[in-house]
Amino acid sequence: MNNKKALRKTGILGGTFDPIHNGHIQMALTAAKEYGLDEVWLMPNGSPPHKNDRLITAKPSERLAMTQLAIEDCRQEMGEKCPLVLCDYEIKRRRTSYSYETMEHFNDLYPDREFYFIIGADSLMDLTLWMEPERLVKTCILLAAVRSGKDERALDEKIREYSSVLPGCDIRLLHMPQIDVSATEIRQRLKENLPVDHLIPASVNAYIKKHPSLYA
Ligand code: ATP
């Protein structure tokens, strides 16, 4: 019997989500569709090691609440087919979480799951600078989101390079429609009182409106 067949395919999309936006949601849904994932866990980071250079604007509880609202919006639209699930593991740890530690923990805790760790192309290019990348690649299949043909060629080359420096790594491309949005842009637009309703889920927009000091 092939045990792999019984494993639940589970995507993990971590991010600061300050705030969560349509690019994140699209990335999670595209991964679920392209790789037949049963679930995609949206995991707001607690204290991400690579973002120490700037303060995260919203509090952990606010980023968690906005992520939950975005998931509810998706459920309204897709019903039972919505694969998104909130994962509060890293945000509740209240200390820097390294991806390899989180993923080793999930592998121990959920032997019935196969994990797909979803990252942007830019993050994949820097993978060897992450903490213990050789341990991370043993815990999951990495899905790297590409947004253009140029991205795809650069990533293909990088993946070939990683196959010799990170033995056993399984890195696959995730073909995203281009969504030109970042949380930085949203925070900036909010500061300038510009509309953001086309960039974030409706209930996240309503939450920010209800808490006007959040990104003022
Ligand atoms: P910030 O602008 O504050 O740095 P961000 O919008 O890049 O934030 P993060 O929470 O840092 O969002 O991102 C989490 C993941 O989502 C990263 O892997 C990032 O590459 C990816 N991502 C962010 N925006 C998009 C987008 N528009 N399309 C595809 N992937 C995205």
PDB file of C-alpha atoms and ligand atoms in Angstrom:
ATOM      1  CA  MET A   1       0.000   0.000   0.000  1.00  0.00           C
ATOM      2  CA  ASN A   2       1.212   3.507  -0.761  1.00  0.00           C
ATOM      3  CA  ASN A   3       1.027   5.395   2.554  1.00  0.00           C
ATOM      4  CA  LYS A   4       1.575   8.747   0.812  1.00  0.00           C
ATOM      5  CA  LYS A   5      -1.961   8.491  -0.595  1.00  0.00           C
ATOM      6  CA  ALA A   6      -3.440   8.749   2.885  1.00  0.00           C
ATOM      7  CA  LEU A   7      -1.551  11.945   3.755  1.00  0.00           C
ATOM      8  CA  ARG A   8      -3.540  15.165   3.917  1.00  0.00           C
ATOM      9  CA  LYS A   9      -1.926  17.725   1.648  1.00  0.00           C
ATOM     10  CA  THR A  10      -1.543  20.848   3.745  1.00  0.00           C
ATOM     11  CA  GLY A  11      -0.237  24.198   2.532  1.00  0.00           C
ATOM     12  CA  ILE A  12       1.371  26.660   4.933  1.00  0.00           C
ATOM     13  CA  LEU A  13       1.436  30.337   4.043  1.00  0.00           C
ATOM     14  CA  GLY A  14       3.191  32.407   6.657  1.00  0.00           C
ATOM     15  CA  GLY A  15       3.420  36.161   6.536  1.00  0.00           C
ATOM     16  CA  THR A  16       3.335  39.287   8.593  1.00  0.00           C
ATOM     17  CA  PHE A  17      -0.159  39.952   7.220  1.00  0.00           C
ATOM     18  CA  ASP A  18       0.060  43.604   8.266  1.00  0.00           C
ATOM     19  CA  PRO A  19      -2.603  43.632   6.842  1.00  0.00           C
ATOM     20  CA  ILE A  20      -3.545  40.458   4.967  1.00  0.00           C
ATOM     21  CA  HIS A  21      -4.441  41.316   1.361  1.00  0.00           C
ATOM     22  CA  ASN A  22      -5.758  39.883  -1.911  1.00  0.00           C
ATOM     23  CA  GLY A  23      -2.238  38.836  -3.015  1.00  0.00           C
ATOM     24  CA  HIS A  24      -1.950  36.520   0.013  1.00  0.00           C
ATOM     25  CA  ILE A  25      -5.422  35.049  -0.502  1.00  0.00           C
ATOM     26  CA  GLN A  26      -4.789  34.525  -4.198  1.00  0.00           C
ATOM     27  CA  MET A  27      -1.476  32.836  -3.453  1.00  0.00           C
ATOM     28  CA  ALA A  28      -3.118  30.415  -0.997  1.00  0.00           C
ATOM     29  CA  LEU A  29      -6.027  29.610  -3.332  1.00  0.00           C
ATOM     30  CA  THR A  30      -3.737  29.164  -6.349  1.00  0.00           C
ATOM     31  CA  ALA A  31      -1.575  26.720  -4.362  1.00  0.00           C
ATOM     32  CA  ALA A  32      -4.656  24.735  -3.297  1.00  0.00           C
ATOM     33  CA  LYS A  33      -5.858  24.530  -6.887  1.00  0.00           C
ATOM     34  CA  GLU A  34      -2.557  23.830  -8.653  1.00  0.00           C
ATOM     35  CA  TYR A  35      -1.387  21.192  -6.151  1.00  0.00           C
ATOM     36  CA  GLY A  36      -4.743  19.750  -4.995  1.00  0.00           C
ATOM     37  CA  LEU A  37      -4.164  20.773  -1.368  1.00  0.00           C
ATOM     38  CA  ASP A  38      -6.822  19.778   1.174  1.00  0.00           C
ATOM     39  CA  GLU A  39      -6.128  22.816   3.337  1.00  0.00           C
ATOM     40  CA  VAL A  40      -3.964  25.938   3.351  1.00  0.00           C
ATOM     41  CA  TRP A  41      -3.082  27.258   6.787  1.00  0.00           C
ATOM     42  CA  LEU A  42      -2.649  31.024   6.970  1.00  0.00           C
ATOM     43  CA  MET A  43      -0.064  31.596   9.665  1.00  0.00           C
ATOM     44  CA  PRO A  44       0.601  35.158  10.834  1.00  0.00           C
ATOM     45  CA  ASN A  45       4.219  35.431  12.047  1.00  0.00           C
ATOM     46  CA  GLY A  46       4.915  36.372  15.624  1.00  0.00           C
ATOM     47  CA  SER A  47       8.271  38.044  15.386  1.00  0.00           C
ATOM     48  CA  PRO A  48       9.685  37.273  11.941  1.00  0.00           C
ATOM     49  CA  PRO A  49      13.504  37.202  11.860  1.00  0.00           C
ATOM     50  CA  HIS A  50      13.700  39.039   8.511  1.00  0.00           C
ATOM     51  CA  LYS A  51      11.488  41.963   9.531  1.00  0.00           C
ATOM     52  CA  ASN A  52      13.384  43.165  12.572  1.00  0.00           C
ATOM     53  CA  ASP A  53      14.318  46.248  10.633  1.00  0.00           C
ATOM     54  CA  ARG A  54      10.857  47.726  10.770  1.00  0.00           C
ATOM     55  CA  LEU A  55       8.164  47.764  13.368  1.00  0.00           C
ATOM     56  CA  ILE A  56       5.104  45.748  12.535  1.00  0.00           C
ATOM     57  CA  THR A  57       2.251  48.231  12.736  1.00  0.00           C
ATOM     58  CA  ALA A  58      -0.690  46.125  13.881  1.00  0.00           C
ATOM     59  CA  LYS A  59      -0.656  44.111  17.120  1.00  0.00           C
ATOM     60  CA  PRO A  60      -0.548  40.304  16.940  1.00  0.00           C
ATOM     61  CA  SER A  61      -4.207  40.110  18.042  1.00  0.00           C
ATOM     62  CA  GLU A  62      -5.202  42.545  15.277  1.00  0.00           C
ATOM     63  CA  ARG A  63      -3.269  40.679  12.564  1.00  0.00           C
ATOM     64  CA  LEU A  64      -4.845  37.446  13.802  1.00  0.00           C
ATOM     65  CA  ALA A  65      -8.339  39.007  13.749  1.00  0.00           C
ATOM     66  CA  MET A  66      -7.858  40.348  10.200  1.00  0.00           C
ATOM     67  CA  THR A  67      -6.612  36.957   8.993  1.00  0.00           C
ATOM     68  CA  GLN A  68      -9.661  35.262  10.528  1.00  0.00           C
ATOM     69  CA  LEU A  69     -11.964  37.799   8.833  1.00  0.00           C
ATOM     70  CA  ALA A  70     -10.304  37.193   5.456  1.00  0.00           C
ATOM     71  CA  ILE A  71     -10.923  33.448   5.902  1.00  0.00           C
ATOM     72  CA  GLU A  72     -14.580  34.102   6.757  1.00  0.00           C
ATOM     73  CA  ASP A  73     -14.943  36.190   3.582  1.00  0.00           C
ATOM     74  CA  CYS A  74     -13.532  33.291   1.572  1.00  0.00           C
ATOM     75  CA  ARG A  75     -15.944  30.857   3.266  1.00  0.00           C
ATOM     76  CA  GLN A  76     -18.858  33.151   2.377  1.00  0.00           C
ATOM     77  CA  GLU A  77     -17.774  33.030  -1.240  1.00  0.00           C
ATOM     78  CA  MET A  78     -16.659  29.411  -1.614  1.00  0.00           C
ATOM     79  CA  GLY A  79     -18.591  27.671   1.156  1.00  0.00           C
ATOM     80  CA  GLU A  80     -17.218  24.258   2.200  1.00  0.00           C
ATOM     81  CA  LYS A  81     -14.745  24.369  -0.678  1.00  0.00           C
ATOM     82  CA  CYS A  82     -12.751  27.174   0.956  1.00  0.00           C
ATOM     83  CA  PRO A  83      -9.423  25.513   1.914  1.00  0.00           C
ATOM     84  CA  LEU A  84      -8.211  28.330   4.197  1.00  0.00           C
ATOM     85  CA  VAL A  85      -7.613  27.641   7.897  1.00  0.00           C
ATOM     86  CA  LEU A  86      -6.222  29.994  10.554  1.00  0.00           C
ATOM     87  CA  CYS A  87      -2.982  28.827  12.205  1.00  0.00           C
ATOM     88  CA  ASP A  88      -2.047  30.786  15.342  1.00  0.00           C
ATOM     89  CA  TYR A  89       1.004  28.673  16.257  1.00  0.00           C
ATOM     90  CA  GLU A  90       3.769  31.207  15.549  1.00  0.00           C
ATOM     91  CA  ILE A  91       1.913  34.290  16.710  1.00  0.00           C
ATOM     92  CA  LYS A  92       1.195  32.670  20.084  1.00  0.00           C
ATOM     93  CA  ARG A  93       4.863  31.758  20.677  1.00  0.00           C
ATOM     94  CA  ARG A  94       5.792  35.418  21.195  1.00  0.00           C
ATOM     95  CA  ARG A  95       9.384  34.906  20.124  1.00  0.00           C
ATOM     96  CA  THR A  96      11.208  34.653  16.834  1.00  0.00           C
ATOM     97  CA  SER A  97       9.993  31.616  14.960  1.00  0.00           C
ATOM     98  CA  TYR A  98      12.297  30.041  12.428  1.00  0.00           C
ATOM     99  CA  SER A  99      10.487  28.236   9.635  1.00  0.00           C
ATOM    100  CA  TYR A 100      12.507  25.044  10.031  1.00  0.00           C
ATOM    101  CA  GLU A 101      11.539  24.817  13.741  1.00  0.00           C
ATOM    102  CA  THR A 102       7.858  25.410  13.019  1.00  0.00           C
ATOM    103  CA  MET A 103       7.834  22.855  10.238  1.00  0.00           C
ATOM    104  CA  GLU A 104       9.727  20.229  12.245  1.00  0.00           C
ATOM    105  CA  HIS A 105       7.186  20.748  15.022  1.00  0.00           C
ATOM    106  CA  PHE A 106       4.251  20.341  12.590  1.00  0.00           C
ATOM    107  CA  ASN A 107       5.799  17.196  11.125  1.00  0.00           C
ATOM    108  CA  ASP A 108       6.099  15.665  14.622  1.00  0.00           C
ATOM    109  CA  LEU A 109       2.594  16.728  15.566  1.00  0.00           C
ATOM    110  CA  TYR A 110       0.808  15.765  12.347  1.00  0.00           C
ATOM    111  CA  PRO A 111       2.341  12.623  10.854  1.00  0.00           C
ATOM    112  CA  ASP A 112      -0.840  12.215   8.764  1.00  0.00           C
ATOM    113  CA  ARG A 113      -0.095  15.373   6.772  1.00  0.00           C
ATOM    114  CA  GLU A 114       2.227  16.258   3.910  1.00  0.00           C
ATOM    115  CA  PHE A 115       3.268  19.902   4.113  1.00  0.00           C
ATOM    116  CA  TYR A 116       3.637  22.366   1.237  1.00  0.00           C
ATOM    117  CA  PHE A 117       5.432  25.500   2.361  1.00  0.00           C
ATOM    118  CA  ILE A 118       4.368  28.427   0.173  1.00  0.00           C
ATOM    119  CA  ILE A 119       6.746  31.325  -0.434  1.00  0.00           C
ATOM    120  CA  GLY A 120       7.208  34.196  -2.828  1.00  0.00           C
ATOM    121  CA  ALA A 121       9.875  34.028  -5.545  1.00  0.00           C
ATOM    122  CA  ASP A 122      11.897  36.708  -3.745  1.00  0.00           C
ATOM    123  CA  SER A 123      12.081  34.593  -0.588  1.00  0.00           C
ATOM    124  CA  LEU A 124      13.152  31.522  -2.535  1.00  0.00           C
ATOM    125  CA  MET A 125      16.061  33.424  -4.063  1.00  0.00           C
ATOM    126  CA  ASP A 126      17.355  34.005  -0.496  1.00  0.00           C
ATOM    127  CA  LEU A 127      16.679  30.520   0.846  1.00  0.00           C
ATOM    128  CA  THR A 128      20.297  29.722   1.680  1.00  0.00           C
ATOM    129  CA  LEU A 129      20.369  32.792   3.966  1.00  0.00           C
ATOM    130  CA  TRP A 130      17.514  31.402   6.080  1.00  0.00           C
ATOM    131  CA  MET A 131      18.257  29.644   9.350  1.00  0.00           C
ATOM    132  CA  GLU A 132      19.013  25.936   8.712  1.00  0.00           C
ATOM    133  CA  PRO A 133      17.606  25.684   5.155  1.00  0.00           C
ATOM    134  CA  GLU A 134      18.849  22.088   4.858  1.00  0.00           C
ATOM    135  CA  ARG A 135      16.565  21.157   7.781  1.00  0.00           C
ATOM    136  CA  LEU A 136      13.602  23.111   6.394  1.00  0.00           C
ATOM    137  CA  VAL A 137      13.682  21.338   3.024  1.00  0.00           C
ATOM    138  CA  LYS A 138      13.481  17.957   4.769  1.00  0.00           C
ATOM    139  CA  THR A 139      10.137  18.895   6.351  1.00  0.00           C
ATOM    140  CA  CYS A 140       8.114  19.995   3.337  1.00  0.00           C
ATOM    141  CA  ILE A 141       7.700  20.510  -0.361  1.00  0.00           C
ATOM    142  CA  LEU A 142       8.438  24.147  -1.153  1.00  0.00           C
ATOM    143  CA  LEU A 143       6.103  25.985  -3.504  1.00  0.00           C
ATOM    144  CA  ALA A 144       7.642  29.139  -4.954  1.00  0.00           C
ATOM    145  CA  ALA A 145       5.205  31.617  -6.465  1.00  0.00           C
ATOM    146  CA  VAL A 146       6.208  32.948  -9.860  1.00  0.00           C
ATOM    147  CA  ARG A 147       4.554  36.017 -11.269  1.00  0.00           C
ATOM    148  CA  SER A 148       6.160  36.304 -14.713  1.00  0.00           C
ATOM    149  CA  GLY A 149       8.131  34.386 -17.350  1.00  0.00           C
ATOM    150  CA  LYS A 150      11.272  36.209 -16.231  1.00  0.00           C
ATOM    151  CA  ASP A 151      10.658  35.091 -12.628  1.00  0.00           C
ATOM    152  CA  GLU A 152      10.140  31.552 -13.808  1.00  0.00           C
ATOM    153  CA  ARG A 153      13.457  31.349 -15.674  1.00  0.00           C
ATOM    154  CA  ALA A 154      15.385  32.787 -12.713  1.00  0.00           C
ATOM    155  CA  LEU A 155      13.676  30.387 -10.327  1.00  0.00           C
ATOM    156  CA  ASP A 156      14.297  27.352 -12.512  1.00  0.00           C
ATOM    157  CA  GLU A 157      17.971  28.185 -12.462  1.00  0.00           C
ATOM    158  CA  LYS A 158      17.955  28.691  -8.700  1.00  0.00           C
ATOM    159  CA  ILE A 159      16.132  25.400  -8.130  1.00  0.00           C
ATOM    160  CA  ARG A 160      18.795  23.572 -10.144  1.00  0.00           C
ATOM    161  CA  GLU A 161      21.478  25.245  -7.989  1.00  0.00           C
ATOM    162  CA  TYR A 162      19.682  24.281  -4.739  1.00  0.00           C
ATOM    163  CA  SER A 163      19.423  20.630  -5.761  1.00  0.00           C
ATOM    164  CA  SER A 164      23.195  20.351  -5.239  1.00  0.00           C
ATOM    165  CA  VAL A 165      23.570  22.524  -2.106  1.00  0.00           C
ATOM    166  CA  LEU A 166      20.357  21.387  -0.371  1.00  0.00           C
ATOM    167  CA  PRO A 167      20.247  17.617  -0.850  1.00  0.00           C
ATOM    168  CA  GLY A 168      16.759  16.134  -1.072  1.00  0.00           C
ATOM    169  CA  CYS A 169      14.972  19.428  -1.576  1.00  0.00           C
ATOM    170  CA  ASP A 170      11.689  19.329  -3.479  1.00  0.00           C
ATOM    171  CA  ILE A 171      10.950  22.810  -4.818  1.00  0.00           C
ATOM    172  CA  ARG A 172       8.114  23.367  -7.267  1.00  0.00           C
ATOM    173  CA  LEU A 173       6.765  26.410  -9.043  1.00  0.00           C
ATOM    174  CA  LEU A 174       3.445  27.960  -8.182  1.00  0.00           C
ATOM    175  CA  HIS A 175       1.955  29.817 -11.118  1.00  0.00           C
ATOM    176  CA  MET A 176       0.287  32.961  -9.795  1.00  0.00           C
ATOM    177  CA  PRO A 177      -1.763  35.511 -11.663  1.00  0.00           C
ATOM    178  CA  GLN A 178      -0.040  38.851 -11.201  1.00  0.00           C
ATOM    179  CA  ILE A 179      -1.575  40.798  -8.306  1.00  0.00           C
ATOM    180  CA  ASP A 180       0.287  44.023  -7.804  1.00  0.00           C
ATOM    181  CA  VAL A 181      -0.238  44.673  -4.130  1.00  0.00           C
ATOM    182  CA  SER A 182       1.861  44.638  -0.990  1.00  0.00           C
ATOM    183  CA  ALA A 183       1.017  45.341   2.621  1.00  0.00           C
ATOM    184  CA  THR A 184       3.488  48.237   2.491  1.00  0.00           C
ATOM    185  CA  GLU A 185       1.473  49.850  -0.292  1.00  0.00           C
ATOM    186  CA  ILE A 186      -1.765  49.343   1.631  1.00  0.00           C
ATOM    187  CA  ARG A 187      -0.370  50.929   4.804  1.00  0.00           C
ATOM    188  CA  GLN A 188       0.871  53.848   2.732  1.00  0.00           C
ATOM    189  CA  ARG A 189      -2.493  54.311   1.000  1.00  0.00           C
ATOM    190  CA  LEU A 190      -4.292  54.226   4.349  1.00  0.00           C
ATOM    191  CA  LYS A 191      -1.961  56.918   5.703  1.00  0.00           C
ATOM    192  CA  GLU A 192      -2.858  59.057   2.710  1.00  0.00           C
ATOM    193  CA  ASN A 193      -6.583  58.334   3.063  1.00  0.00           C
ATOM    194  CA  LEU A 194      -6.704  56.586  -0.317  1.00  0.00           C
ATOM    195  CA  PRO A 195      -9.156  53.721  -0.888  1.00  0.00           C
ATOM    196  CA  VAL A 196      -7.912  50.159  -0.412  1.00  0.00           C
ATOM    197  CA  ASP A 197     -11.160  48.254  -0.913  1.00  0.00           C
ATOM    198  CA  HIS A 198      -9.926  46.762  -4.219  1.00  0.00           C
ATOM    199  CA  LEU A 199      -6.784  45.401  -2.502  1.00  0.00           C
ATOM    200  CA  ILE A 200      -8.072  43.657   0.634  1.00  0.00           C
ATOM    201  CA  PRO A 201     -11.039  41.451   1.566  1.00  0.00           C
ATOM    202  CA  ALA A 202     -14.207  43.434   2.391  1.00  0.00           C
ATOM    203  CA  SER A 203     -14.352  42.422   6.050  1.00  0.00           C
ATOM    204  CA  VAL A 204     -10.679  43.349   6.563  1.00  0.00           C
ATOM    205  CA  ASN A 205     -11.473  46.753   5.078  1.00  0.00           C
ATOM    206  CA  ALA A 206     -14.431  47.088   7.473  1.00  0.00           C
ATOM    207  CA  TYR A 207     -12.196  46.097  10.424  1.00  0.00           C
ATOM    208  CA  ILE A 208      -9.602  48.747   9.518  1.00  0.00           C
ATOM    209  CA  LYS A 209     -12.355  51.362   9.173  1.00  0.00           C
ATOM    210  CA  LYS A 210     -13.643  50.412  12.611  1.00  0.00           C
ATOM    211  CA  HIS A 211     -10.128  50.843  14.040  1.00  0.00           C
ATOM    212  CA  PRO A 212      -8.992  54.046  12.330  1.00  0.00           C
ATOM    213  CA  SER A 213      -5.860  54.435  14.463  1.00  0.00           C
ATOM    214  CA  LEU A 214      -4.506  51.065  13.259  1.00  0.00           C
ATOM    215  CA  TYR A 215      -2.688  52.407  10.186  1.00  0.00           C
ATOM    216  CA  ALA A 216      -3.105  56.145  10.705  1.00  0.00           C
TER     217      ALA A 216
HETATM  218  P1  ATP B   1       5.177  43.961   3.411  1.00  0.00           P
HETATM  219  O1  ATP B   1       4.852  44.844   2.229  1.00  0.00           O
HETATM  220  O2  ATP B   1       4.740  44.494   4.739  1.00  0.00           O
HETATM  221  O3  ATP B   1       6.612  43.503   3.415  1.00  0.00           O
HETATM  222  P2  ATP B   1       3.871  41.697   2.044  1.00  0.00           P
HETATM  223  O4  ATP B   1       2.700  42.239   1.318  1.00  0.00           O
HETATM  224  O5  ATP B   1       5.067  41.325   1.203  1.00  0.00           O
HETATM  225  O6  ATP B   1       4.271  42.633   3.270  1.00  0.00           O
HETATM  226  P3  ATP B   1       4.072  39.439   3.791  1.00  0.00           P
HETATM  227  O7  ATP B   1       3.150  39.211   4.913  1.00  0.00           O
HETATM  228  O8  ATP B   1       5.447  39.826   4.119  1.00  0.00           O
HETATM  229  O9  ATP B   1       3.330  40.483   2.813  1.00  0.00           O
HETATM  230  O10 ATP B   1       4.125  38.231   2.760  1.00  0.00           O
HETATM  231  C1  ATP B   1       3.873  36.887   3.010  1.00  0.00           C
HETATM  232  C2  ATP B   1       4.135  36.113   1.718  1.00  0.00           C
HETATM  233  O11 ATP B   1       3.256  36.567   0.677  1.00  0.00           O
HETATM  234  C3  ATP B   1       5.550  36.314   1.151  1.00  0.00           C
HETATM  235  O12 ATP B   1       6.022  35.046   0.718  1.00  0.00           O
HETATM  236  C4  ATP B   1       5.372  37.259  -0.019  1.00  0.00           C
HETATM  237  O13 ATP B   1       6.344  37.032  -1.045  1.00  0.00           O
HETATM  238  C5  ATP B   1       3.978  36.864  -0.510  1.00  0.00           C
HETATM  239  N1  ATP B   1       3.269  37.953  -1.205  1.00  0.00           N
HETATM  240  C6  ATP B   1       3.015  39.187  -0.724  1.00  0.00           C
HETATM  241  N2  ATP B   1       2.337  39.932  -1.624  1.00  0.00           N
HETATM  242  C7  ATP B   1       2.133  39.123  -2.705  1.00  0.00           C
HETATM  243  C8  ATP B   1       1.485  39.309  -3.991  1.00  0.00           C
HETATM  244  N3  ATP B   1       0.931  40.460  -4.330  1.00  0.00           N
HETATM  245  N4  ATP B   1       1.466  38.270  -4.853  1.00  0.00           N
HETATM  246  C9  ATP B   1       2.067  37.086  -4.490  1.00  0.00           C
HETATM  247  N5  ATP B   1       2.696  36.864  -3.316  1.00  0.00           N
HETATM  248  C10 ATP B   1       2.735  37.852  -2.434  1.00  0.00           C
END
